[in-house]
Amino acid sequence: MTHPIDARLAELGLTLPDSPAPAANYVPYVQVGNLIFVSGQISMDANGMIKGVLGDNMSVEDGAAAARLCGLSLLAQVKAACGGDFSRFKRAVKLTGFVNSTKEFGDQPKVVNGCSDLLVEVLGEAGRHSRSAVSAGALPFGVAVEIEGIFEIE
């Protein structure tokens, strides 16, 4: 039987990417008790990394779309942490979003909304979370957005 989260993703026409492998000396997630701490997921799609600087060569809308893709990668890591299905998933707890932006740019929350909105769209009330959205003068590989998350499982 299909889990409701998988069904909702299909209904929205969304596919989770393969769980990205770490790019350095760290693990993609760590479980402590009933919490899953997911390492930062960078903005990427099937064509590769989504690079750019908000306030310079990238619009808020493009940044939010990049953040949405980070959200799909976060969900892919959570699913992997749950053994390949969402049966143990309980809720999103906290996101920290990093936006590659100029010092004058102040719409980081609008960019990270791309991820937050996705989680609520897919998970309903279980997707509501606390959050920080901060500016970064640069991000790894020049990507536009990186988001890490904490999730509760049973």
PDB file of C-alpha atoms in Angstrom:
ATOM      1  CA  MET A   1       0.000   0.000   0.000  1.00  0.00           C
ATOM      2  CA  THR A   2       1.277   3.464  -0.891  1.00  0.00           C
ATOM      3  CA  HIS A   3       2.069   5.743   2.045  1.00  0.00           C
ATOM      4  CA  PRO A   4       0.023   8.993   2.066  1.00  0.00           C
ATOM      5  CA  ILE A   5       3.185  11.102   1.649  1.00  0.00           C
ATOM      6  CA  ASP A   6       4.183   9.169  -1.475  1.00  0.00           C
ATOM      7  CA  ALA A   7       0.614   9.469  -2.753  1.00  0.00           C
ATOM      8  CA  ARG A   8       0.636  13.231  -2.147  1.00  0.00           C
ATOM      9  CA  LEU A   9       3.954  13.611  -3.977  1.00  0.00           C
ATOM     10  CA  ALA A  10       2.521  11.685  -6.933  1.00  0.00           C
ATOM     11  CA  GLU A  11      -0.666  13.770  -6.850  1.00  0.00           C
ATOM     12  CA  LEU A  12       1.475  16.918  -7.066  1.00  0.00           C
ATOM     13  CA  GLY A  13       3.557  15.424  -9.878  1.00  0.00           C
ATOM     14  CA  LEU A  14       6.704  15.483  -7.741  1.00  0.00           C
ATOM     15  CA  THR A  15       9.456  12.890  -7.611  1.00  0.00           C
ATOM     16  CA  LEU A  16      12.038  12.660  -4.868  1.00  0.00           C
ATOM     17  CA  PRO A  17      15.609  12.697  -6.125  1.00  0.00           C
ATOM     18  CA  ASP A  18      18.031   9.966  -5.150  1.00  0.00           C
ATOM     19  CA  SER A  19      19.402  10.764  -1.700  1.00  0.00           C
ATOM     20  CA  PRO A  20      22.445  12.885  -2.532  1.00  0.00           C
ATOM     21  CA  ALA A  21      25.751  11.530  -1.247  1.00  0.00           C
ATOM     22  CA  PRO A  22      27.838  13.784   1.003  1.00  0.00           C
ATOM     23  CA  ALA A  23      30.330  16.009  -0.816  1.00  0.00           C
ATOM     24  CA  ALA A  24      32.870  15.931   2.032  1.00  0.00           C
ATOM     25  CA  ASN A  25      33.615  14.222   5.364  1.00  0.00           C
ATOM     26  CA  TYR A  26      30.140  14.075   6.915  1.00  0.00           C
ATOM     27  CA  VAL A  27      27.036  11.908   6.815  1.00  0.00           C
ATOM     28  CA  PRO A  28      23.745  12.884   5.128  1.00  0.00           C
ATOM     29  CA  TYR A  29      21.771  12.554   8.355  1.00  0.00           C
ATOM     30  CA  VAL A  30      22.130  11.579  11.991  1.00  0.00           C
ATOM     31  CA  GLN A  31      19.420  10.111  14.187  1.00  0.00           C
ATOM     32  CA  VAL A  32      19.359  11.116  17.853  1.00  0.00           C
ATOM     33  CA  GLY A  33      16.421   9.583  19.688  1.00  0.00           C
ATOM     34  CA  ASN A  34      13.352  10.281  17.599  1.00  0.00           C
ATOM     35  CA  LEU A  35      14.940  13.179  15.694  1.00  0.00           C
ATOM     36  CA  ILE A  36      16.621  13.069  12.284  1.00  0.00           C
ATOM     37  CA  PHE A  37      19.143  15.857  11.659  1.00  0.00           C
ATOM     38  CA  VAL A  38      19.553  16.190   7.887  1.00  0.00           C
ATOM     39  CA  SER A  39      22.728  17.821   6.601  1.00  0.00           C
ATOM     40  CA  GLY A  40      22.431  20.836   4.321  1.00  0.00           C
ATOM     41  CA  GLN A  41      20.915  20.021   0.949  1.00  0.00           C
ATOM     42  CA  ILE A  42      22.082  22.245  -1.891  1.00  0.00           C
ATOM     43  CA  SER A  43      19.991  23.565  -4.738  1.00  0.00           C
ATOM     44  CA  MET A  44      20.199  21.142  -7.627  1.00  0.00           C
ATOM     45  CA  ASP A  45      18.003  19.577 -10.264  1.00  0.00           C
ATOM     46  CA  ALA A  46      18.403  16.905 -12.937  1.00  0.00           C
ATOM     47  CA  ASN A  47      20.754  19.226 -14.847  1.00  0.00           C
ATOM     48  CA  GLY A  48      23.083  19.803 -11.893  1.00  0.00           C
ATOM     49  CA  MET A  49      23.665  22.519  -9.327  1.00  0.00           C
ATOM     50  CA  ILE A  50      21.549  25.662  -9.378  1.00  0.00           C
ATOM     51  CA  LYS A  51      24.022  28.480  -8.933  1.00  0.00           C
ATOM     52  CA  GLY A  52      23.476  32.172  -8.447  1.00  0.00           C
ATOM     53  CA  VAL A  53      23.500  35.123  -6.102  1.00  0.00           C
ATOM     54  CA  LEU A  54      20.190  36.587  -4.943  1.00  0.00           C
ATOM     55  CA  GLY A  55      20.185  40.336  -5.366  1.00  0.00           C
ATOM     56  CA  ASP A  56      22.677  40.042  -8.230  1.00  0.00           C
ATOM     57  CA  ASN A  57      21.958  37.511 -10.981  1.00  0.00           C
ATOM     58  CA  MET A  58      18.985  35.588  -9.569  1.00  0.00           C
ATOM     59  CA  SER A  59      15.381  36.582  -8.833  1.00  0.00           C
ATOM     60  CA  VAL A  60      13.474  35.831  -5.643  1.00  0.00           C
ATOM     61  CA  GLU A  61      11.209  33.515  -7.652  1.00  0.00           C
ATOM     62  CA  ASP A  62      14.175  31.566  -9.042  1.00  0.00           C
ATOM     63  CA  GLY A  63      15.649  31.363  -5.535  1.00  0.00           C
ATOM     64  CA  ALA A  64      12.362  30.052  -4.129  1.00  0.00           C
ATOM     65  CA  ALA A  65      12.250  27.421  -6.892  1.00  0.00           C
ATOM     66  CA  ALA A  66      15.804  26.382  -5.926  1.00  0.00           C
ATOM     67  CA  ALA A  67      14.750  26.181  -2.258  1.00  0.00           C
ATOM     68  CA  ARG A  68      11.797  23.992  -3.250  1.00  0.00           C
ATOM     69  CA  LEU A  69      14.253  21.530  -4.779  1.00  0.00           C
ATOM     70  CA  CYS A  70      16.250  21.564  -1.529  1.00  0.00           C
ATOM     71  CA  GLY A  71      12.997  20.542   0.173  1.00  0.00           C
ATOM     72  CA  LEU A  72      12.630  17.530  -2.106  1.00  0.00           C
ATOM     73  CA  SER A  73      16.200  16.495  -1.257  1.00  0.00           C
ATOM     74  CA  LEU A  74      15.453  16.889   2.457  1.00  0.00           C
ATOM     75  CA  LEU A  75      12.433  14.602   2.081  1.00  0.00           C
ATOM     76  CA  ALA A  76      14.551  12.078   0.167  1.00  0.00           C
ATOM     77  CA  GLN A  77      17.044  11.996   3.053  1.00  0.00           C
ATOM     78  CA  VAL A  78      14.251  11.603   5.616  1.00  0.00           C
ATOM     79  CA  LYS A  79      12.793   8.733   3.623  1.00  0.00           C
ATOM     80  CA  ALA A  80      16.227   7.066   3.508  1.00  0.00           C
ATOM     81  CA  ALA A  81      16.617   7.595   7.267  1.00  0.00           C
ATOM     82  CA  CYS A  82      13.248   5.887   7.783  1.00  0.00           C
ATOM     83  CA  GLY A  83      14.416   2.774   5.937  1.00  0.00           C
ATOM     84  CA  GLY A  84      13.107   3.668   2.496  1.00  0.00           C
ATOM     85  CA  ASP A  85       9.522   4.545   3.363  1.00  0.00           C
ATOM     86  CA  PHE A  86       7.709   7.247   5.283  1.00  0.00           C
ATOM     87  CA  SER A  87       5.909   4.916   7.730  1.00  0.00           C
ATOM     88  CA  ARG A  88       7.913   6.255  10.710  1.00  0.00           C
ATOM     89  CA  PHE A  89       7.682   9.938   9.723  1.00  0.00           C
ATOM     90  CA  LYS A  90       5.934  12.185  12.241  1.00  0.00           C
ATOM     91  CA  ARG A  91       6.654  15.861  11.471  1.00  0.00           C
ATOM     92  CA  ALA A  92       9.045  18.562  10.288  1.00  0.00           C
ATOM     93  CA  VAL A  93      10.582  20.357  13.271  1.00  0.00           C
ATOM     94  CA  LYS A  94      13.059  23.014  12.077  1.00  0.00           C
ATOM     95  CA  LEU A  95      14.681  24.319   8.907  1.00  0.00           C
ATOM     96  CA  THR A  96      17.730  26.500   8.569  1.00  0.00           C
ATOM     97  CA  GLY A  97      18.013  28.069   5.135  1.00  0.00           C
ATOM     98  CA  PHE A  98      21.148  29.714   3.775  1.00  0.00           C
ATOM     99  CA  VAL A  99      20.731  32.039   0.797  1.00  0.00           C
ATOM    100  CA  ASN A 100      23.700  33.058  -1.338  1.00  0.00           C
ATOM    101  CA  SER A 101      22.957  36.772  -1.533  1.00  0.00           C
ATOM    102  CA  THR A 102      24.384  40.248  -1.715  1.00  0.00           C
ATOM    103  CA  LYS A 103      24.662  42.217   1.510  1.00  0.00           C
ATOM    104  CA  GLU A 104      21.824  44.497   0.333  1.00  0.00           C
ATOM    105  CA  PHE A 105      19.407  41.617  -0.336  1.00  0.00           C
ATOM    106  CA  GLY A 106      16.800  41.217   2.407  1.00  0.00           C
ATOM    107  CA  ASP A 107      14.282  38.715   1.037  1.00  0.00           C
ATOM    108  CA  GLN A 108      15.900  35.534   2.359  1.00  0.00           C
ATOM    109  CA  PRO A 109      12.604  34.519   4.024  1.00  0.00           C
ATOM    110  CA  LYS A 110      10.802  34.724   0.663  1.00  0.00           C
ATOM    111  CA  VAL A 111      13.439  32.487  -0.901  1.00  0.00           C
ATOM    112  CA  VAL A 112      13.321  29.861   1.875  1.00  0.00           C
ATOM    113  CA  ASN A 113       9.519  29.911   1.620  1.00  0.00           C
ATOM    114  CA  GLY A 114      10.044  27.733  -1.456  1.00  0.00           C
ATOM    115  CA  CYS A 115      11.077  24.893   0.852  1.00  0.00           C
ATOM    116  CA  SER A 116       8.644  25.708   3.659  1.00  0.00           C
ATOM    117  CA  ASP A 117       5.702  25.893   1.256  1.00  0.00           C
ATOM    118  CA  LEU A 118       6.679  22.557  -0.288  1.00  0.00           C
ATOM    119  CA  LEU A 119       6.778  20.820   3.097  1.00  0.00           C
ATOM    120  CA  VAL A 120       3.319  22.101   4.022  1.00  0.00           C
ATOM    121  CA  GLU A 121       1.977  21.288   0.550  1.00  0.00           C
ATOM    122  CA  VAL A 122       3.225  17.693   0.795  1.00  0.00           C
ATOM    123  CA  LEU A 123       2.938  17.009   4.537  1.00  0.00           C
ATOM    124  CA  GLY A 124       0.015  19.217   5.595  1.00  0.00           C
ATOM    125  CA  GLU A 125       0.113  20.224   9.271  1.00  0.00           C
ATOM    126  CA  ALA A 126       3.014  17.814   9.854  1.00  0.00           C
ATOM    127  CA  GLY A 127       5.048  20.029   7.520  1.00  0.00           C
ATOM    128  CA  ARG A 128       4.747  23.170   9.661  1.00  0.00           C
ATOM    129  CA  HIS A 129       8.062  23.928  11.311  1.00  0.00           C
ATOM    130  CA  SER A 130      10.201  26.534  13.024  1.00  0.00           C
ATOM    131  CA  ARG A 131      12.749  28.185  10.770  1.00  0.00           C
ATOM    132  CA  SER A 132      15.689  30.487  10.223  1.00  0.00           C
ATOM    133  CA  ALA A 133      16.470  32.097   6.861  1.00  0.00           C
ATOM    134  CA  VAL A 134      19.864  33.764   6.679  1.00  0.00           C
ATOM    135  CA  SER A 135      22.129  35.414   4.158  1.00  0.00           C
ATOM    136  CA  ALA A 136      25.398  33.811   3.169  1.00  0.00           C
ATOM    137  CA  GLY A 137      28.132  35.702   1.333  1.00  0.00           C
ATOM    138  CA  ALA A 138      28.932  32.474  -0.527  1.00  0.00           C
ATOM    139  CA  LEU A 139      27.806  28.861  -0.508  1.00  0.00           C
ATOM    140  CA  PRO A 140      29.609  25.662  -1.573  1.00  0.00           C
ATOM    141  CA  PHE A 141      30.140  25.369  -5.323  1.00  0.00           C
ATOM    142  CA  GLY A 142      28.394  28.743  -5.829  1.00  0.00           C
ATOM    143  CA  VAL A 143      24.913  27.274  -5.273  1.00  0.00           C
ATOM    144  CA  ALA A 144      22.039  29.650  -4.629  1.00  0.00           C
ATOM    145  CA  VAL A 145      20.477  27.921  -1.607  1.00  0.00           C
ATOM    146  CA  GLU A 146      21.364  25.344   1.036  1.00  0.00           C
ATOM    147  CA  ILE A 147      18.842  24.106   3.600  1.00  0.00           C
ATOM    148  CA  GLU A 148      19.244  21.748   6.553  1.00  0.00           C
ATOM    149  CA  GLY A 149      16.429  20.290   8.591  1.00  0.00           C
ATOM    150  CA  ILE A 150      15.359  18.479  11.722  1.00  0.00           C
ATOM    151  CA  PHE A 151      12.515  15.979  11.498  1.00  0.00           C
ATOM    152  CA  GLU A 152      10.700  13.827  14.059  1.00  0.00           C
ATOM    153  CA  ILE A 153      10.062  10.134  13.476  1.00  0.00           C
ATOM    154  CA  GLU A 154       8.434   7.389  15.547  1.00  0.00           C
TER     155      GLU A 154
END
